[in-house]
Amino acid sequence: MASKLKGGKTPPRLFEDLSFYNPQCLPPNSYNILTEAALQFDTSATQKPPKKLVKKGCRHKWALKSEQCDHIELDSRPGSSSLYTAAALCMLCRCHIELTIDFNGEGAGAVPCPKEDAPLHHFIYSRDEHCGLFRVQDGVNAGSWMDTQRFSCSSLSCSARLTIRMRSPIVTSEWEALLLDKSLIKSRAQKAISDEPSRFEGHAIPSPIEVVGNLRTYIRNAMTSHEERRIPSNNKKWLLCFGEPCADLLKHIGFSRTEDGWFPPRPDVSATVPLTNPLNILLNDVENELAVLLNLQPDNERHMAKVHVPLHPAMAEFERILGSKGYKRSTASRTVDLTQEDQEPEHPFYAGLGSTMDFHDELICFTYERQIASDTENAPYYLECLQGIAEGRGSEDLQTKVAIEASSGKFSVRDLREAYQSLGLDIRSLFYDDDTVIGSFQSRIADAPRQEPDLRRALYMIGEHRKSVRIQHVASNDVKTYEQALSWLGATDDMVDEFLVSMYGVKVHESPANEELARQCMVLIAEQRKSTGLKAWLETGQLGEMEMDFGQAYTRLGIGDRTIDDDLVITSYNINMQETPSQIKDLKRALAAIAKSRNSFYLQSFLDSSASERKVSEWPVGLENIGNTCYLNSLLQFYFTVKPLRDLVLNFDQYKMQLDDSAFYKKQVGSRKVSKKEVERAQRFVYELQKLFQSMITIPDDKVTPEQELARLTLISASGEESFRRKSILSTHRPSLGDINGQPVLGPLPASPDFIASVDTVMSNNSISNPDHCCAPNTRSEEEVSSDDTLVETPALDVKADNDLMILDSVEKEQQQVQLAEDKENFAPTTVEIPRSKTPDRTLGPIVELSPLQAITEEGPQSPLRQINGGRIPSELSTQTVTAFPAPPNRPPPVPPRNKPDESKRAIQQEVEIGAQQDVTEVIANVLFQLQCAIRPENIDDSGEQIDQIKTLFFAKQKSYITNDRGEIRSNEEFVTDIKVDVASGPRDIYAALDGAFDVQEVEVGGSLEPQYAAISQLPPVLQILVQRAQFDPETKRPFKSNNHLELKETIYMDRYMDSSDSDLAQRRQACWAWKKDLAKLDTRRTELTKTEMDMDMPAILSSAAEYLRQCTSDESGDPIEVEPELLASLEKASSKATAELSEIEEQMKTLSTNINSQFADLRKLPYRLHSVFIHRGMVNSGHYWIYIYDFVNSMWRKYNDGYVTEVTETKVIFEAEQSTRPATPYFLVYVRDDLRSDLVESVCRDVAEVRRPQEDTVMADDETGTTELLKLSHDLQPAEGHAQAIDDLWGSGGRASQAHFW
């Protein structure tokens, strides 16, 4: 039953464990005394507490390396940016240790430990990729090691992070022998003497102390002397002490060798403490190690050599930087020498609490509280530690603490062990389930009914320890919650009401005395589920009309994850509706139950709209997602509602650029010439768009699937297409996810740097930054999943001449349907995929020549499949009589032929997938460029730029002004497709955002700052606004999406932004800019007064300081502090002054804001109405798009979410901020001129006729009546005269003819 402890350690405990820590001696996967919490000590075993023994390694005694330490002042407190370091080495094994505590970490950090409520740090091990033991395997440092471990303080208001680094000695055992082994020293010295006996006559062989002392002197001189001295190669002392055998050691520590001698190391002698230069640190480490070696020599030898190298203990410095110096100790510990080896061993309970045996009772209580806060799971063991220490010390205070804990319902391992024993169970067993525990309890009660209260307390204790709600409920014999009611009945949340009634009957039959409790359970369940059936049963004994339980509802719709978005719930509902239309009533009950459980207005609105059964001819169609193209669908829906653009596309031949036209060779779009190839490609794009628009008007269905060719031409620019073609030549194939019937299944893939195609640069002045890449895989939210679909089309069923039927196994079909509902994007297309309406692929002709019925008839069948009895059969066979199936064959059927992959389609799929990674705004630039390329110009401006219907409709002219230091004004005018606004600094309304695009700002020109502002010289009828949400974090070096709210307005007035010679408008702008500058200064000052490191504003800080000093002057302890009265008065005065300043700042800011907001309120000659809002939910590189479009005719907003178009009944989803961590945010807005809105936009454009399908064996013959009716329908669809005239006024001559052609 014992689990691994996860608590922390106080600094004294950490120091104690550190003295036994030898990482190089630690076997793999063994207990780590430093990083792991103490092992649980089993008091039930008949054993004494273990004595801590060092079987391998060293019990360290640390000596300070003062030149590598931060020497902080006494009683100084760390700040939020403090970083302290203390370094030492062991006086026995010479391993080095460095303690670094950094207060610039995560957490509030306002009041670092120690403090009143946390007298010591409480460190929790924080492992990261840098932690652990690193060994050097080869080279000159082979065999050396370094161990790094990290800890963080558990206090919420302390940001301290502790790093402990321990490393091996620099002087290895081999080099140590060279310096200390007398035989090796004698050998070196005798060789030197024998080589030149006359020179060394009278010289004795040096002792180990002399050898080590001489090397230490050389190093010390090198670190302190500015003069570089060479050691001759024939230096007698050098040859006697070191010679050639010590060359490797000397080179390793920085000595360099020449032909005539040695040069000592060359450190930075001007370096200050603490040392940071690597060579200085190396030499200091070696010097300290040599000092340790000298101190380890026999006392008599050191006395004879008169060598005394003091080493200072490091513990005081360790305690100082970790804030534990002078911590409160117990009275007994002050009379005991804790450094003696033979003292009484420390009980494991102290280590369990992360403390040491010298802690005062108050610190014991503190460590207990920190342990249970950090490791709640093992709270019983920590309470047992507290019990044991209280009993061992005989401490009344600790025993009182134990009693308080017990009275609050807490229990120790000892209490838990006794509880198990009272039920005849062993706490150490891992095989007891809840039934066993409850059964043992019930049998004990039957044997000893008088002990029931004690047994129930024991059972409750066991249930709480096991976190078993069921056991706790049995122990309490009380039911108050829905979960308790289910547990008491032995039921689960997914059980239907009918089964719960049966469970109730079983319980009452087993124990009639509990009938009232059982009924109480049923009441709680009925109220929680809001079940009318159960409520009726409680009143009458009969189940009424049963509402479906929401758990059963999710199961009915095949939804495993109950956290999915509402849109995906509707997707699953529609899939089931198409698969089993006969069960529509049951499916609606399921959807209603989910809507009720979620309290979802959106789902309820969907049910209500489904119940209304809108006519297809009166509602816009949705666009199916063909693979990460939710943004493409949003864009196409927007373009379709723009009447002049829709008219141009549907009547493209009237506007088409003729390739043999002489003006073609002067055609200039986006400030550059366009090629014939680009024009041809653009015209293919418009024809594909024309096919889609025609289908959106005439199709008798509620959704259309865009063609992949249209997606490719829309998403990928001409330059991007060429880049892809070049890449396809270099790469022979692309990895796929497999194949179905020979067709590749690619699915959405992440962007490859080699494949990404950028938007054509011909519109550089209109290029759009990419705030939110759409639908990146692996980071999808619920909304993302709801619109992701595969790009691969459903393979057609191979129908043979003998009319063999292809029937799927029912189990396989069910599995595929469930997978389709739960993983719509990655599910490979099969013969059971739901048929979807396709854009008709037919030869284009003037729509005026065809009636709606003829157009639909010529389109052909929508799908080769129809559903009969749950299976799929070819539509050609649907009229045949299906008789009994033949007997099963005695051999497997032949493998059906597989279609070979169509390489052209595969290339298109790959291009669409690459283009799918473009942003909507990039696609807009590509679409507008292609539309301009495809049509002939209406005019040419002075720069040679083509002026056409697209330029007139969407492009604004923006003029920027720059004033130099001589007062000279320069201006530049350019076409722009949108106005870019920013919300990075915080939420704002649309006017504040637009101001940012036109207000004056300083720009660097030629090394000097010059003021620049912009104005609009020409407004387009359709005004587009881009909300720049992609931002860059300079600290993390990563982009992120700003989700700040942008408050939209249904009508905006653009007068204030126009380029005008009106002096009054210029003066208003100048005044407004000055107010905004003053407002920014006031906001900065307010921040200084309100945002402090102490989470209090400046007046509160000053007032609190005065109050604290006032209390100090009247200290009841009898030791008051004298405080000058003038100081208290000054603090109070400063607090009042700061309060008054804050109040004045608030008033001034309020006045300035009012002035700014009302400065242009009377300018209302250029109103624009909000028409479309592109929405994105997700992160900077992933997410989902949809669009809201306003219908001015029917006065309603609609949501276009891929294949679903629904009415928005609560406009707050558009105009109010969503309270979410990843809210849906507008990032592209479209406003239209208010006086032209009826001519510019039209949300519903449908021309659908009901198709009368012939009965079997019936021949449809033409008759006069039918023809007359069709002609009458065509006549009824003629536009009103005034409507056509308005289009003429907008586009000039030719508009009326094109409109007539459309109709």
CSV table of C-alpha atoms in Angstrom, one decimal, residues 829-953:
chain,number,residue,atom,x,y,z
A,829,PRO,CA,-13.3,7.5,-48.8
A,830,THR,CA,-15.1,4.2,-49.4
A,831,THR,CA,-18.3,3.0,-51.0
A,832,VAL,CA,-20.2,3.9,-47.9
A,833,GLU,CA,-19.3,7.6,-47.9
A,834,ILE,CA,-22.3,9.9,-47.8
A,835,PRO,CA,-23.1,11.2,-51.3
A,836,ARG,CA,-22.5,14.8,-51.7
A,837,SER,CA,-23.8,17.2,-54.3
A,838,LYS,CA,-21.1,18.0,-56.9
A,839,THR,CA,-20.7,21.1,-59.0
A,840,PRO,CA,-22.0,20.0,-62.3
A,841,ASP,CA,-19.3,19.3,-64.9
A,842,ARG,CA,-21.0,20.3,-68.1
A,843,THR,CA,-20.3,22.5,-71.1
A,844,LEU,CA,-21.0,26.1,-70.2
A,845,GLY,CA,-23.6,27.9,-72.0
A,846,PRO,CA,-25.8,31.0,-71.5
A,847,ILE,CA,-28.1,30.4,-68.6
A,848,VAL,CA,-30.8,32.4,-70.3
A,849,GLU,CA,-31.2,29.5,-72.9
A,850,LEU,CA,-32.1,27.0,-70.2
A,851,SER,CA,-34.8,26.8,-67.7
A,852,PRO,CA,-33.9,25.8,-64.2
A,853,LEU,CA,-35.5,22.3,-64.8
A,854,GLN,CA,-33.6,21.8,-68.1
A,855,ALA,CA,-30.4,22.9,-66.5
A,856,ILE,CA,-30.8,20.3,-63.7
A,857,THR,CA,-31.9,17.6,-66.1
A,858,GLU,CA,-28.9,18.1,-68.4
A,859,GLU,CA,-26.7,18.0,-65.3
A,860,GLY,CA,-27.2,14.3,-64.9
A,861,PRO,CA,-27.5,12.2,-61.8
A,862,GLN,CA,-25.9,13.5,-58.7
A,863,SER,CA,-24.5,10.2,-57.6
A,864,PRO,CA,-24.1,6.7,-59.1
A,865,LEU,CA,-25.3,5.2,-55.8
A,866,ARG,CA,-28.6,5.0,-54.1
A,867,GLN,CA,-29.4,3.4,-50.7
A,868,ILE,CA,-31.7,0.4,-50.4
A,869,ASN,CA,-32.3,-1.4,-47.1
A,870,GLY,CA,-29.2,0.0,-45.6
A,871,GLY,CA,-26.9,-1.2,-48.4
A,872,ARG,CA,-25.5,0.5,-51.5
A,873,ILE,CA,-26.3,-0.5,-55.0
A,874,PRO,CA,-25.8,1.2,-58.4
A,875,SER,CA,-28.6,3.5,-59.3
A,876,GLU,CA,-29.0,1.6,-62.6
A,877,LEU,CA,-30.1,-1.4,-60.7
A,878,SER,CA,-32.4,0.3,-58.3
A,879,THR,CA,-35.5,-0.4,-60.4
A,880,GLN,CA,-34.9,-4.2,-60.5
A,881,THR,CA,-36.6,-6.6,-58.2
A,882,VAL,CA,-34.3,-7.9,-55.5
A,883,THR,CA,-35.0,-11.6,-54.8
A,884,ALA,CA,-33.3,-14.1,-52.5
A,885,PHE,CA,-29.6,-14.2,-52.6
A,886,PRO,CA,-27.8,-17.3,-54.0
A,887,ALA,CA,-26.1,-19.7,-51.7
A,888,PRO,CA,-22.6,-18.7,-50.5
A,889,PRO,CA,-19.8,-19.9,-52.9
A,890,ASN,CA,-17.4,-22.6,-51.9
A,891,ARG,CA,-14.4,-20.5,-52.8
A,892,PRO,CA,-13.3,-16.9,-52.2
A,893,PRO,CA,-14.6,-14.4,-54.8
A,894,PRO,CA,-12.1,-13.0,-57.3
A,895,VAL,CA,-10.2,-9.9,-56.4
A,896,PRO,CA,-12.0,-7.0,-58.1
A,897,PRO,CA,-10.0,-4.9,-60.5
A,898,ARG,CA,-8.4,-1.8,-59.0
A,899,ASN,CA,-8.2,1.5,-60.8
A,900,LYS,CA,-4.7,2.7,-61.4
A,901,PRO,CA,-3.9,6.0,-59.7
A,902,ASP,CA,-4.7,9.0,-62.0
A,903,GLU,CA,-1.4,10.9,-61.9
A,904,SER,CA,-3.1,14.1,-63.1
A,905,LYS,CA,-5.7,14.0,-60.3
A,906,ARG,CA,-2.9,13.1,-57.8
A,907,ALA,CA,-1.0,16.2,-58.9
A,908,ILE,CA,-4.1,18.4,-58.5
A,909,GLN,CA,-4.6,16.9,-55.0
A,910,GLN,CA,-1.1,17.7,-54.0
A,911,GLU,CA,-1.3,21.3,-55.3
A,912,VAL,CA,-4.6,21.8,-53.5
A,913,GLU,CA,-3.1,20.5,-50.2
A,914,ILE,CA,-0.2,22.9,-50.5
A,915,GLY,CA,-2.5,25.8,-51.3
A,916,ALA,CA,-4.7,24.9,-48.4
A,917,GLN,CA,-2.0,26.1,-46.2
A,918,GLN,CA,-2.3,29.7,-47.5
A,919,ASP,CA,-4.3,32.3,-45.5
A,920,VAL,CA,-7.6,33.7,-46.6
A,921,THR,CA,-6.1,37.1,-47.1
A,922,GLU,CA,-3.4,35.7,-49.3
A,923,VAL,CA,-6.0,33.9,-51.3
A,924,ILE,CA,-7.9,37.2,-51.7
A,925,ALA,CA,-4.9,38.8,-53.3
A,926,ASN,CA,-4.5,35.9,-55.7
A,927,VAL,CA,-8.2,35.9,-56.6
A,928,LEU,CA,-8.4,39.6,-57.3
A,929,PHE,CA,-5.2,39.5,-59.3
A,930,GLN,CA,-6.6,36.6,-61.5
A,931,LEU,CA,-9.9,38.4,-62.0
A,932,GLN,CA,-8.1,41.5,-63.2
A,933,CYS,CA,-5.9,39.4,-65.5
A,934,ALA,CA,-8.9,37.7,-67.0
A,935,ILE,CA,-10.9,40.7,-67.9
A,936,ARG,CA,-10.2,43.6,-70.3
A,937,PRO,CA,-9.5,47.0,-68.9
A,938,GLU,CA,-12.0,49.9,-68.8
A,939,ASN,CA,-9.3,52.4,-68.6
A,940,ILE,CA,-5.5,52.9,-68.1
A,941,ASP,CA,-4.2,55.3,-65.5
A,942,ASP,CA,-1.1,57.5,-65.8
A,943,SER,CA,1.2,54.8,-64.5
A,944,GLY,CA,-0.1,52.3,-67.0
A,945,GLU,CA,-2.1,50.4,-64.4
A,946,GLN,CA,-5.3,48.7,-65.6
A,947,ILE,CA,-8.5,50.2,-64.3
A,948,ASP,CA,-11.4,47.7,-64.4
A,949,GLN,CA,-14.6,46.6,-62.6
A,950,ILE,CA,-12.6,44.8,-59.9
A,951,LYS,CA,-10.3,47.7,-59.2
A,952,THR,CA,-13.3,50.0,-59.0
A,953,LEU,CA,-15.2,47.6,-56.7
